[in-house]
């Protein structure tokens, strides 16, 4: 069974940093692209970032470019999201999702349960 | 306002058929980029419902179907059940924005 388990969400002050982790199981992790999608309280879904397993290429939404960094450790079946210079508008549940496709022409076939990031003083 | 526009809400009685539209433009759906649909039950993570416009993942009932035409796509649900009450999101790629986008979401209420 494909599973993703996110962790690392917390309350952080504006300007602060946080690292999210997503541990995957039930599939050949290195063969798949992994992505982060977020959902602000009471709002819709927003794609954040993706990292490919084949060549490690990464893409980011404009709203997080230059502040967030996605990475992966295939030996640990884990994908990370390093979030710096956090803002109030980054407050959201962050979901880890397995991505199917190429470039940014993708869809998300399996999702984790999410981890909550709150940016507030 | 999302580039992919969905009605904020739709409703239907048990057993009825409802459709949810997803209207885009020439740089996303109209550029022949595939549309995907997700179901988010209250308090849970999204779940893939339809991929590549019309395909259902294993385990998704055939009561759910997708279609695409021109700059729009639609999700149809037949034989509406109480358990279908959820938020539904469409998703596609936009070549002008160079990004993967979600619609604003539609809340389905089963009366």
GROMACS .gro file of C-alpha atoms in nm:
model
  232
    1UNK     CA    1   0.000   0.000   0.000
    2UNK     CA    2   0.134   0.341  -0.098
    3UNK     CA    3   0.171   0.566   0.204
    4UNK     CA    4   0.316   0.908   0.276
    5UNK     CA    5   0.360   1.044   0.628
    6UNK     CA    6   0.442   1.411   0.674
    7UNK     CA    7   0.600   1.562   0.983
    8UNK     CA    8   0.765   1.882   1.098
    9UNK     CA    9   0.472   2.121   1.100
   10UNK     CA   10   0.478   2.374   1.382
   11UNK     CA   11   0.409   2.729   1.495
   12UNK     CA   12   0.685   2.960   1.373
   13UNK     CA   13   0.735   3.335   1.381
   14UNK     CA   14   0.734   3.545   1.063
   15UNK     CA   15   1.080   3.542   0.909
   16UNK     CA   16   1.155   3.205   1.065
   17UNK     CA   17   1.244   2.869   0.911
   18UNK     CA   18   1.101   2.520   0.921
   19UNK     CA   19   1.181   2.187   0.757
   20UNK     CA   20   0.904   1.945   0.664
   21UNK     CA   21   0.965   1.576   0.602
   22UNK     CA   22   0.761   1.318   0.415
   23UNK     CA   23   0.842   0.950   0.462
   24UNK     CA   24   0.709   0.729   0.184
   25UNK     CA   25   0.651   0.355   0.165
   26UNK     CA   26   0.486   0.092  -0.049
   27UNK     CA   27   0.648   0.184  -0.381
   28UNK     CA   28   0.989   0.228  -0.546
   29UNK     CA   29   1.048   0.579  -0.417
   30UNK     CA   30   1.342   0.664  -0.641
   31UNK     CA   31   1.132   0.609  -0.954
   32UNK     CA   32   0.876   0.876  -0.875
   33UNK     CA   33   0.855   1.251  -0.861
   34UNK     CA   34   0.738   1.388  -0.527
   35UNK     CA   35   0.558   1.712  -0.468
   36UNK     CA   36   0.427   1.942  -0.197
   37UNK     CA   37   0.079   2.094  -0.216
   38UNK     CA   38  -0.059   2.328   0.047
   39UNK     CA   39  -0.400   2.439   0.164
   40UNK     CA   40  -0.452   2.754   0.367
   41UNK     CA   41  -0.725   2.735   0.632
   42UNK     CA   42  -1.065   2.730   0.463
   43UNK     CA   43  -0.908   2.779   0.120
   44UNK     CA   44  -0.830   2.574  -0.189
   45UNK     CA   45  -0.527   2.374  -0.297
   46UNK     CA   46  -0.203   2.533  -0.416
   47UNK     CA   47   0.084   2.342  -0.576
   48UNK     CA   48   0.415   2.438  -0.410
   49UNK     CA   49   0.707   2.236  -0.544
   50UNK     CA   50   0.817   1.914  -0.714
   51UNK     CA   51   1.136   1.710  -0.731
   52UNK     CA   52   1.204   1.436  -0.984
   53UNK     CA   53   1.376   1.113  -0.894
   54UNK     CA   54   1.530   1.056  -1.235
   55UNK     CA   55   1.754   1.363  -1.245
   56UNK     CA   56   1.673   1.552  -0.926
   57UNK     CA   57   1.529   1.846  -1.119
   58UNK     CA   58   1.312   2.081  -0.916
   59UNK     CA   59   1.036   2.331  -0.982
   60UNK     CA   60   0.867   2.586  -0.757
   61UNK     CA   61   0.555   2.799  -0.752
   62UNK     CA   62   0.632   3.169  -0.790
   63UNK     CA   63   0.490   3.232  -0.442
   64UNK     CA   64   0.771   3.032  -0.276
   65UNK     CA   65   1.057   3.059  -0.525
   66UNK     CA   66   1.378   3.170  -0.357
   67UNK     CA   67   1.243   3.092  -0.008
   68UNK     CA   68   1.161   2.720  -0.018
   69UNK     CA   69   1.390   2.434  -0.118
   70UNK     CA   70   1.274   2.081  -0.196
   71UNK     CA   71   1.513   1.787  -0.166
   72UNK     CA   72   1.501   1.411  -0.137
   73UNK     CA   73   1.698   1.124   0.014
   74UNK     CA   74   1.622   0.810  -0.182
   75UNK     CA   75   1.812   0.597   0.071
   76UNK     CA   76   1.555   0.702   0.333
   77UNK     CA   77   1.252   0.720   0.100
   78UNK     CA   78   1.201   1.073   0.223
   79UNK     CA   79   1.133   1.411   0.064
   80UNK     CA   80   1.192   1.739   0.244
   81UNK     CA   81   1.074   2.096   0.218
   82UNK     CA   82   1.302   2.357   0.370
   83UNK     CA   83   1.102   2.674   0.426
   84UNK     CA   84   1.284   3.000   0.498
   85UNK     CA   85   1.170   3.361   0.539
   86UNK     CA   86   0.825   3.239   0.631
   87UNK     CA   87   0.528   3.474   0.598
   88UNK     CA   88   0.175   3.473   0.735
   89UNK     CA   89   0.044   3.370   0.396
   90UNK     CA   90   0.248   3.049   0.419
   91UNK     CA   91   0.016   2.930   0.696
   92UNK     CA   92  -0.140   2.611   0.563
   93UNK     CA   93  -0.166   2.237   0.581
   94UNK     CA   94   0.119   2.102   0.369
   95UNK     CA   95   0.052   1.778   0.186
   96UNK     CA   96   0.313   1.548   0.038
   97UNK     CA   97   0.195   1.386  -0.285
   98UNK     CA   98   0.332   1.140  -0.536
   99UNK     CA   99   0.335   1.300  -0.879
  100UNK     CA  100   0.281   1.139  -1.217
  101UNK     CA  101   0.391   1.306  -1.541
  102UNK     CA  102   0.676   1.520  -1.665
  103UNK     CA  103   0.790   1.877  -1.607
  104UNK     CA  104   0.489   2.051  -1.456
  105UNK     CA  105   0.237   1.855  -1.662
  106UNK     CA  106   0.154   1.637  -1.366
  107UNK     CA  107  -0.114   1.499  -1.144
  108UNK     CA  108  -0.103   1.362  -0.791
  109UNK     CA  109  -0.209   1.002  -0.744
  110UNK     CA  110  -0.139   0.952  -0.373
  111UNK     CA  111  -0.141   1.201  -0.086
  112UNK     CA  112  -0.025   1.208   0.274
  113UNK     CA  113  -0.246   1.325   0.558
  114UNK     CA  114  -0.079   1.666   0.583
  115UNK     CA  115   0.111   1.865   0.842
  116UNK     CA  116   0.006   2.208   0.969
  117UNK     CA  117   0.240   2.506   0.947
  118UNK     CA  118   0.132   2.820   1.131
  119UNK     CA  119   0.326   3.142   1.081
  120UNK     CA  120   0.237   3.390   1.351
  121UNK     CA  121   0.396   3.607   1.617
  122UNK     CA  122  -0.957   3.436  -0.843
  123UNK     CA  123  -0.832   3.109  -0.990
  124UNK     CA  124  -0.728   3.071  -1.354
  125UNK     CA  125  -0.939   2.755  -1.350
  126UNK     CA  126  -1.289   2.861  -1.251
  127UNK     CA  127  -1.527   2.630  -1.066
  128UNK     CA  128  -1.870   2.707  -0.919
  129UNK     CA  129  -1.835   2.757  -0.541
  130UNK     CA  130  -2.114   2.514  -0.469
  131UNK     CA  131  -2.351   2.263  -0.624
  132UNK     CA  132  -2.618   2.046  -0.467
  133UNK     CA  133  -2.838   1.752  -0.547
  134UNK     CA  134  -3.068   1.499  -0.390
  135UNK     CA  135  -2.969   1.138  -0.336
  136UNK     CA  136  -2.986   0.942  -0.658
  137UNK     CA  137  -2.964   1.249  -0.880
  138UNK     CA  138  -2.693   1.348  -1.126
  139UNK     CA  139  -2.479   1.656  -1.073
  140UNK     CA  140  -2.203   1.813  -1.278
  141UNK     CA  141  -1.918   2.038  -1.173
  142UNK     CA  142  -1.759   2.258  -1.435
  143UNK     CA  143  -1.399   2.375  -1.462
  144UNK     CA  144  -1.354   2.664  -1.702
  145UNK     CA  145  -1.009   2.763  -1.820
  146UNK     CA  146  -0.855   2.936  -2.119
  147UNK     CA  147  -0.627   2.907  -2.417
  148UNK     CA  148  -0.313   2.851  -2.209
  149UNK     CA  149  -0.442   2.560  -2.004
  150UNK     CA  150  -0.744   2.345  -2.089
  151UNK     CA  151  -0.778   2.508  -2.431
  152UNK     CA  152  -0.414   2.426  -2.505
  153UNK     CA  153  -0.508   2.060  -2.477
  154UNK     CA  154  -0.353   2.012  -2.136
  155UNK     CA  155  -0.511   1.730  -1.942
  156UNK     CA  156  -0.751   1.795  -1.655
  157UNK     CA  157  -0.754   1.597  -1.332
  158UNK     CA  158  -1.010   1.589  -1.052
  159UNK     CA  159  -0.977   1.539  -0.678
  160UNK     CA  160  -1.226   1.472  -0.401
  161UNK     CA  161  -1.161   1.606  -0.052
  162UNK     CA  162  -1.391   1.469   0.215
  163UNK     CA  163  -1.429   1.688   0.526
  164UNK     CA  164  -1.114   1.690   0.738
  165UNK     CA  165  -0.920   1.459   0.509
  166UNK     CA  166  -0.652   1.478   0.241
  167UNK     CA  167  -0.748   1.510  -0.126
  168UNK     CA  168  -0.793   1.192  -0.326
  169UNK     CA  169  -0.743   1.148  -0.701
  170UNK     CA  170  -1.079   1.091  -0.864
  171UNK     CA  171  -1.021   1.137  -1.240
  172UNK     CA  172  -0.692   1.170  -1.428
  173UNK     CA  173  -0.614   1.265  -1.786
  174UNK     CA  174  -0.966   1.403  -1.839
  175UNK     CA  175  -1.161   1.077  -1.834
  176UNK     CA  176  -0.972   0.801  -1.652
  177UNK     CA  177  -1.068   0.662  -1.312
  178UNK     CA  178  -0.803   0.518  -1.078
  179UNK     CA  179  -0.866   0.172  -0.947
  180UNK     CA  180  -1.129   0.176  -0.676
  181UNK     CA  181  -1.315   0.488  -0.789
  182UNK     CA  182  -1.679   0.401  -0.865
  183UNK     CA  183  -1.800   0.441  -1.222
  184UNK     CA  184  -2.059   0.685  -1.089
  185UNK     CA  185  -1.782   0.941  -1.134
  186UNK     CA  186  -1.688   1.046  -1.487
  187UNK     CA  187  -1.492   1.325  -1.650
  188UNK     CA  188  -1.507   1.503  -1.983
  189UNK     CA  189  -1.331   1.786  -2.159
  190UNK     CA  190  -1.426   2.011  -2.448
  191UNK     CA  191  -1.266   2.331  -2.571
  192UNK     CA  192  -1.159   2.541  -2.275
  193UNK     CA  193  -1.372   2.358  -2.018
  194UNK     CA  194  -1.391   2.028  -1.837
  195UNK     CA  195  -1.664   1.867  -1.630
  196UNK     CA  196  -1.698   1.614  -1.353
  197UNK     CA  197  -2.026   1.423  -1.346
  198UNK     CA  198  -2.155   1.226  -1.051
  199UNK     CA  199  -2.454   0.999  -1.102
  200UNK     CA  200  -2.659   0.817  -0.841
  201UNK     CA  201  -2.562   1.079  -0.582
  202UNK     CA  202  -2.495   0.940  -0.234
  203UNK     CA  203  -2.459   1.110   0.103
  204UNK     CA  204  -2.095   1.002   0.116
  205UNK     CA  205  -2.024   1.209  -0.196
  206UNK     CA  206  -2.060   1.529   0.006
  207UNK     CA  207  -1.715   1.683  -0.026
  208UNK     CA  208  -1.505   1.951  -0.194
  209UNK     CA  209  -1.402   1.881  -0.553
  210UNK     CA  210  -1.103   2.037  -0.730
  211UNK     CA  211  -0.993   2.037  -1.092
  212UNK     CA  212  -0.624   2.069  -1.183
  213UNK     CA  213  -0.428   2.132  -1.501
  214UNK     CA  214  -0.112   2.287  -1.638
  215UNK     CA  215  -0.095   2.645  -1.757
  216UNK     CA  216   0.172   2.720  -2.016
  217UNK     CA  217   0.155   3.097  -1.970
  218UNK     CA  218   0.210   3.075  -1.597
  219UNK     CA  219   0.440   2.773  -1.633
  220UNK     CA  220   0.274   2.609  -1.340
  221UNK     CA  221   0.042   2.337  -1.222
  222UNK     CA  222  -0.286   2.495  -1.114
  223UNK     CA  223  -0.593   2.397  -0.916
  224UNK     CA  224  -0.939   2.536  -0.956
  225UNK     CA  225  -1.089   2.716  -0.660
  226UNK     CA  226  -1.290   2.412  -0.556
  227UNK     CA  227  -1.660   2.325  -0.549
  228UNK     CA  228  -1.849   2.220  -0.240
  229UNK     CA  229  -2.102   1.948  -0.315
  230UNK     CA  230  -2.397   1.926  -0.080
  231UNK     CA  231  -2.622   1.621  -0.085
  232UNK     CA  232  -2.966   1.741   0.015
   0.00000   0.00000   0.00000
